[in-house]
C-alpha cells in the first residue's frame, strides 16, 4: 500500500503527499512497482534528474534520505580525497540544500505553475553550461541574455525571486553547517579526553591559544607564564558596537524564517539516528511549511525604516540571543581557564571580557532623521527592555534559591544583610531578600514607560493615548545605576558561598551578575556621532550671538585659545533654550539649533544611557575641544568621552599631529578620566578615498604614530576600529588573524570595534555562532598580547610607502581624475537605484547635491559588489605590485609577503575578493547599460586593469589560480556562481527596462520589485553587501 502511494505521488507533479516513513532508494522502489508502470517511472526519474532543485529519487523531499539515495543524487559531485572531503565536501550540507531546493521548487510550481518552474530550470541549466566554458568572455552569457530578454516583467519578478530565495535558504543551510561542525568538533574533543567547553584543537579558540602558550612555556620555547595569561584574560575587554549601517538587505521577517529553518535542521540532526518515522515526518512537514511560507513572503522592504525601528532591530540580537549566550560563553571560558591553568585561575565573577554599545538612535552623522527626541526615546526603550529582562531573571532566581540555610555560627556579613532585609524568621531568606529587587526592577521598567509616554505627549499630543494609570514614579524610586543592583546580587552570592551553597551561587545567579556587568540597566549605551562641521557651525552662531565675531573665520590657533579659555571658566556661554527664544532667529540656524538641542538632551540622560561622542570628519584639535566645550556649556555633569574619528587619508596622516597638540593642552588632558583617550580609525572612508592598499598602510602607520604620541604624554590610548563587513570597508572574515596582525602595541587588551548590517546576524544571530564569535574575539585579543610581532624594518616601511604612493595615484587617477568615471559608474552599476532599497534610515549621501565624493562608503561598495567587479578593493594594487616586481626591489617585496603577516594578510584579502569577482559579468552590464562610448572605453580599460591585477597577485603569492588553497571558498563559489550569474543577467535586463520605462507606470513598479529582488539575491549569493 505504501509503495502504491509513492507511485501515485510520482505520477502527479502537482500532488505531493507527505509520507511518514524513511526514504528508500529509487532502485528498490522500482523493483516493487508493476512492470506496467516501469516506462513511466523511468521517464519521471529522468525528468527529476533534470530538475536539480528536486530530489532525484521518487520519494518526497526529506531531511532524512537513505544512504543509497544520497549517493545517487550526488552522482555529479566532484571526486576528491577523503581528507579534502572532511574539510569542505559535506554530504549533510548538500542533502539539506537539495531538500530545501526541492521544497522551494514545489512551492514555485504550486503557486505559479510547472511552466514557470521549467523556465527557472532552463535558465539555471544555461548558467551551468556557461560556467563550464571557463572563459572570461561575456559572450558565454549570450543564451541566458536571449532567454531573459523574452521574459515579461512579471516573469522577471518571479524568476528573480526563485534564485534569490534559493540563495537565502542555502545561506541558512550553510550557517547551520557551521554550527553542526562546531558540535562535531566539541564531541570529538570530548572523546579524546579534552574538556570540550571551548575548542582546544583550534588555534583561533581561547582553549587553543591557552594550550599553545602553556605548551611552549613548558617546552622552554616561550616566555609567557600561566600568570601572564591569567592576568591578560581577566583584564582584557572587547567592546562590540552595533551600528545601523544599512547593509542588511533581508527583511527581518525573512531572517526570522531562516532562523526557524536552521532550528528545524538542528532538530533533524538530533533525531537522525534515533528518531521515529513519525518524528522525522513532523520535521519534514515543518520544513515544507517554512519553505512554502518563505516563498509567499514579500522580500522587498516597502517602507524605509525609522531610526527607532533600526534600534529595535539592533537590540533584538541582545534580547533573543546574547542575553543568554554571553553568560553561557563566560561559563565555558571560566571552565576552560580552570582546566588549563588550575582551579584558582577561573574567571572572576565581575570581570567584563565583553561590553556592548550601539549607534542605533545616536548616530546623526548625515542623518537628519536622528533627532534629540529619537535618542531620548531609544534610551528609554533600552531601559525598559533591560529592566524587564532582569526582572524576569530575578523572579526565576527566586524560585531556584528557596532554601533556608541552617542557623549555625556562620561568620557572614553578607548573610546578616540578607537576614536583616528578609526578617530573622523568614523560611526563605534569599527569596525574601530578592523580592524587593524584582519589584524595584518592575518599577524601573514602569518608570521608563511613564517617561516615554510623557515625551510622546509633549512632542505629538494628537497621537498620544493616555494610559489608565496616573501613578507618578519618581527617579529616586527606581534603579538608575547598575552598581546598586550589582551590590544586592553580590550580597546574595557571597551569602550563599558563606553558608556552604557555592554550587547554587555559581548557577543562575552567576549568570545574572555577568549580565548586569555586561549590559547594565541600559542594555546597550548609545554613542552619539556627528560631523565636526556641525559643531563649528553651532559655535559660530554662539560667538555671533555674543558679539565675538565669526568662529568660522578664526584660524586654528584662535579657536583653540578661545575654547581653552572657556573650558577654564565656570560661566556658561548660553542659557538653556536661548536659541529658541523670540528675537534670536537671525542668530541660530536650524542645524545649529538641532546641535545645541542634542547637547541639551545629553545633559538630561541618566548614568550609562550614553557612551562616547564620536566626531566624524575630524581634522583638528579644535574639532575635539569644541565637543568638550559644548558638553560643559550644556551642563553635562559627567561629559561623554570625546572620540575623534580619522577617516580620510589626509585625516589619518595628520592624526598624530592633531593629538599631539591636543595632549599639550592641560585643560583637555585634565578632562580625561584616568588619562584615557579613545581614537576611532575609519576604515571605510579612507579606503574609498585612497584605495585599499594605501588606506591599509595609512591605518597601520597612524596607529603606531598615535601610540608613540600618547606614550610621550602619558596618556592611555584605546583604539576604536570602524570596520565594515566587506574587505573594501576594512572587514576580514578571519577575525582572529585580523586582530593578531594589528600594529604591535596598539591593541593592548582593549579592542573596540563596530559590527554592522548583515554581520550582526551572521555573527550573533544564533546562540552557538554567537558563542563562537565571542570565543574568536577573546582568543585573538589574548594571542595578540603574547605574540611577538617585530615592527617592520626601514626597508619594508620604505617599500610600503612606495606601494602606497603608486596604488593611491593609480586609484585616484581613475576614480577622481578621469572625467569618464562618474558616467561609467552610474550607468554600469545600480548605484542610482539603491536608494529604493529601504534598508536604512539615513540617506545614501552626506549631502544631497554631492557626487561620488559625497556618496557613503556602503553604497559605494554595494554597487560594485552587485556587478561582481568589486573595484574599490583591488584598484591600484596590481599597478603597485607590477611596478615593484619589474624593478630592483622585487626580492624585497617577495620577502615581505613571505615573512610579514600584516602585509600578507592584506594581499591575501585582495586575492580572496578577486576570486569572487568576475570581469565578464561586469562587461555584460556595460554591454547592456553603458551607451556613452567614452564611458564604455573606460570600462574596457578597468577590466584590463582587473585582469592584470589578478596576474600580479598570483605572481606575488606564487599561486597558479586565485585562492588556490582556500578549498572551502572555491567550492562555495563554484556552487553559487551559476545562481548569481542568473541574477546578474536578470538584474542587467531589469535595469535596462527600468531606465527606459515611463515614470509612474505600472510596469515601472513591477520592474522596481524585480530589481530590488535581484539586489537582495546577489547580496545573498556573494555573502555581503556593503
mmCIF file of N, CA, C and O in Angstrom, residues 878-911:
data_model
loop_
_atom_site.group_PDB
_atom_site.id
_atom_site.type_symbol
_atom_site.label_atom_id
_atom_site.label_comp_id
_atom_site.label_asym_id
_atom_site.label_seq_id
_atom_site.Cartn_x
_atom_site.Cartn_y
_atom_site.Cartn_z
ATOM 1 N N UNK A 878 47.308 46.149 -8.180
ATOM 2 C CA UNK A 878 48.082 45.487 -9.224
ATOM 3 C C UNK A 878 49.144 46.394 -9.817
ATOM 4 O O UNK A 878 50.276 45.947 -10.092
ATOM 5 N N UNK A 879 48.814 47.658 -10.039
ATOM 6 C CA UNK A 879 49.790 48.599 -10.598
ATOM 7 C C UNK A 879 51.011 48.708 -9.690
ATOM 8 O O UNK A 879 52.161 48.712 -10.156
ATOM 9 N N UNK A 880 50.770 48.771 -8.374
ATOM 10 C CA UNK A 880 51.875 48.903 -7.428
ATOM 11 C C UNK A 880 52.749 47.651 -7.422
ATOM 12 O O UNK A 880 53.984 47.727 -7.464
ATOM 13 N N UNK A 881 52.111 46.500 -7.363
ATOM 14 C CA UNK A 881 52.868 45.245 -7.321
ATOM 15 C C UNK A 881 53.669 45.054 -8.603
ATOM 16 O O UNK A 881 54.869 44.705 -8.573
ATOM 17 N N UNK A 882 53.036 45.278 -9.745
ATOM 18 C CA UNK A 882 53.724 45.069 -11.025
ATOM 19 C C UNK A 882 54.930 45.988 -11.174
ATOM 20 O O UNK A 882 55.986 45.564 -11.663
ATOM 21 N N UNK A 883 54.776 47.234 -10.755
ATOM 22 C CA UNK A 883 55.893 48.177 -10.903
ATOM 23 C C UNK A 883 57.086 47.750 -10.054
ATOM 24 O O UNK A 883 58.232 47.822 -10.496
ATOM 25 N N UNK A 884 56.815 47.301 -8.834
ATOM 26 C CA UNK A 884 57.914 46.893 -7.950
ATOM 27 C C UNK A 884 58.532 45.579 -8.424
ATOM 28 O O UNK A 884 59.765 45.422 -8.429
ATOM 29 N N UNK A 885 57.707 44.620 -8.829
ATOM 30 C CA UNK A 885 58.242 43.331 -9.280
ATOM 31 C C UNK A 885 59.087 43.482 -10.532
ATOM 32 O O UNK A 885 59.980 42.653 -10.796
ATOM 33 N N UNK A 886 58.834 44.523 -11.299
ATOM 34 C CA UNK A 886 59.603 44.747 -12.523
ATOM 35 C C UNK A 886 60.896 45.509 -12.256
ATOM 36 O O UNK A 886 61.697 45.708 -13.186
ATOM 37 N N UNK A 887 61.119 45.941 -11.008
ATOM 38 C CA UNK A 887 62.290 46.739 -10.692
ATOM 39 C C UNK A 887 63.286 46.034 -9.798
ATOM 40 O O UNK A 887 63.216 44.822 -9.553
ATOM 41 N N UNK A 888 64.184 46.810 -9.242
ATOM 42 C CA UNK A 888 65.279 46.267 -8.435
ATOM 43 C C UNK A 888 64.848 45.784 -7.056
ATOM 44 O O UNK A 888 65.589 45.074 -6.382
ATOM 45 N N UNK A 889 63.629 46.160 -6.620
ATOM 46 C CA UNK A 889 63.168 45.786 -5.274
ATOM 47 C C UNK A 889 62.282 44.546 -5.273
ATOM 48 O O UNK A 889 61.557 44.294 -4.302
ATOM 49 N N UNK A 890 62.354 43.754 -6.327
ATOM 50 C CA UNK A 890 61.481 42.586 -6.435
ATOM 51 C C UNK A 890 61.640 41.647 -5.240
ATOM 52 O O UNK A 890 60.650 41.211 -4.635
ATOM 53 N N UNK A 891 62.887 41.326 -4.894
ATOM 54 C CA UNK A 891 63.108 40.359 -3.817
ATOM 55 C C UNK A 891 62.621 40.890 -2.470
ATOM 56 O O UNK A 891 62.151 40.121 -1.626
ATOM 57 N N UNK A 892 62.754 42.186 -2.252
ATOM 58 C CA UNK A 892 62.254 42.772 -1.001
ATOM 59 C C UNK A 892 60.759 42.555 -0.875
ATOM 60 O O UNK A 892 60.245 42.177 0.181
ATOM 61 N N UNK A 893 60.028 42.783 -1.971
ATOM 62 C CA UNK A 893 58.582 42.619 -1.944
ATOM 63 C C UNK A 893 58.204 41.161 -1.714
ATOM 64 O O UNK A 893 57.298 40.859 -0.929
ATOM 65 N N UNK A 894 58.896 40.256 -2.353
ATOM 66 C CA UNK A 894 58.578 38.837 -2.169
ATOM 67 C C UNK A 894 58.888 38.392 -0.746
ATOM 68 O O UNK A 894 58.156 37.582 -0.158
ATOM 69 N N UNK A 895 59.960 38.909 -0.177
ATOM 70 C CA UNK A 895 60.296 38.583 1.218
ATOM 71 C C UNK A 895 59.244 39.128 2.175
ATOM 72 O O UNK A 895 58.849 38.468 3.144
ATOM 73 N N UNK A 896 58.773 40.330 1.897
ATOM 74 C CA UNK A 896 57.724 40.913 2.728
ATOM 75 C C UNK A 896 56.486 40.034 2.744
ATOM 76 O O UNK A 896 55.884 39.799 3.797
ATOM 77 N N UNK A 897 56.103 39.539 1.584
ATOM 78 C CA UNK A 897 54.908 38.686 1.515
ATOM 79 C C UNK A 897 55.104 37.403 2.312
ATOM 80 O O UNK A 897 54.179 36.937 3.000
ATOM 81 N N UNK A 898 56.284 36.846 2.272
ATOM 82 C CA UNK A 898 56.534 35.577 2.956
ATOM 83 C C UNK A 898 56.677 35.748 4.464
ATOM 84 O O UNK A 898 56.264 34.880 5.240
ATOM 85 N N UNK A 899 57.250 36.881 4.910
ATOM 86 C CA UNK A 899 57.660 36.990 6.311
ATOM 87 C C UNK A 899 56.873 37.987 7.145
ATOM 88 O O UNK A 899 56.945 37.945 8.372
ATOM 89 N N UNK A 900 56.120 38.877 6.521
ATOM 90 C CA UNK A 900 55.402 39.905 7.289
ATOM 91 C C UNK A 900 53.909 39.609 7.233
ATOM 92 O O UNK A 900 53.255 39.809 6.209
ATOM 93 N N UNK A 901 53.378 39.113 8.347
ATOM 94 C CA UNK A 901 51.990 38.674 8.397
ATOM 95 C C UNK A 901 50.989 39.756 8.048
ATOM 96 O O UNK A 901 49.980 39.488 7.373
ATOM 97 N N UNK A 902 51.222 40.979 8.497
ATOM 98 C CA UNK A 902 50.275 42.064 8.235
ATOM 99 C C UNK A 902 50.153 42.338 6.738
ATOM 100 O O UNK A 902 49.046 42.486 6.203
ATOM 101 N N UNK A 903 51.287 42.397 6.050
ATOM 102 C CA UNK A 903 51.267 42.651 4.606
ATOM 103 C C UNK A 903 50.641 41.470 3.869
ATOM 104 O O UNK A 903 49.821 41.651 2.956
ATOM 105 N N UNK A 904 51.008 40.263 4.265
ATOM 106 C CA UNK A 904 50.460 39.082 3.599
ATOM 107 C C UNK A 904 48.945 39.015 3.763
ATOM 108 O O UNK A 904 48.217 38.666 2.825
ATOM 109 N N UNK A 905 48.449 39.364 4.950
ATOM 110 C CA UNK A 905 47.003 39.373 5.182
ATOM 111 C C UNK A 905 46.303 40.330 4.223
ATOM 112 O O UNK A 905 45.256 40.005 3.652
ATOM 113 N N UNK A 906 46.887 41.510 4.018
ATOM 114 C CA UNK A 906 46.293 42.495 3.109
ATOM 115 C C UNK A 906 46.229 41.961 1.682
ATOM 116 O O UNK A 906 45.191 42.047 1.015
ATOM 117 N N UNK A 907 47.317 41.386 1.211
ATOM 118 C CA UNK A 907 47.357 40.861 -0.156
ATOM 119 C C UNK A 907 46.414 39.674 -0.301
ATOM 120 O O UNK A 907 45.688 39.547 -1.303
ATOM 121 N N UNK A 908 46.391 38.803 0.692
ATOM 122 C CA UNK A 908 45.527 37.621 0.616
ATOM 123 C C UNK A 908 44.046 38.009 0.587
ATOM 124 O O UNK A 908 43.227 37.338 -0.060
ATOM 125 N N UNK A 909 43.693 39.078 1.294
ATOM 126 C CA UNK A 909 42.306 39.541 1.260
ATOM 127 C C UNK A 909 41.935 40.058 -0.127
ATOM 128 O O UNK A 909 40.830 39.802 -0.624
ATOM 129 N N UNK A 910 42.852 40.782 -0.746
ATOM 130 C CA UNK A 910 42.597 41.251 -2.117
ATOM 131 C C UNK A 910 42.457 40.052 -3.049
ATOM 132 O O UNK A 910 41.569 40.020 -3.916
ATOM 133 N N UNK A 911 43.292 39.044 -2.862
ATOM 134 C CA UNK A 911 43.203 37.839 -3.686
ATOM 135 C C UNK A 911 41.859 37.145 -3.497
ATOM 136 O O UNK A 911 41.236 36.675 -4.462
#
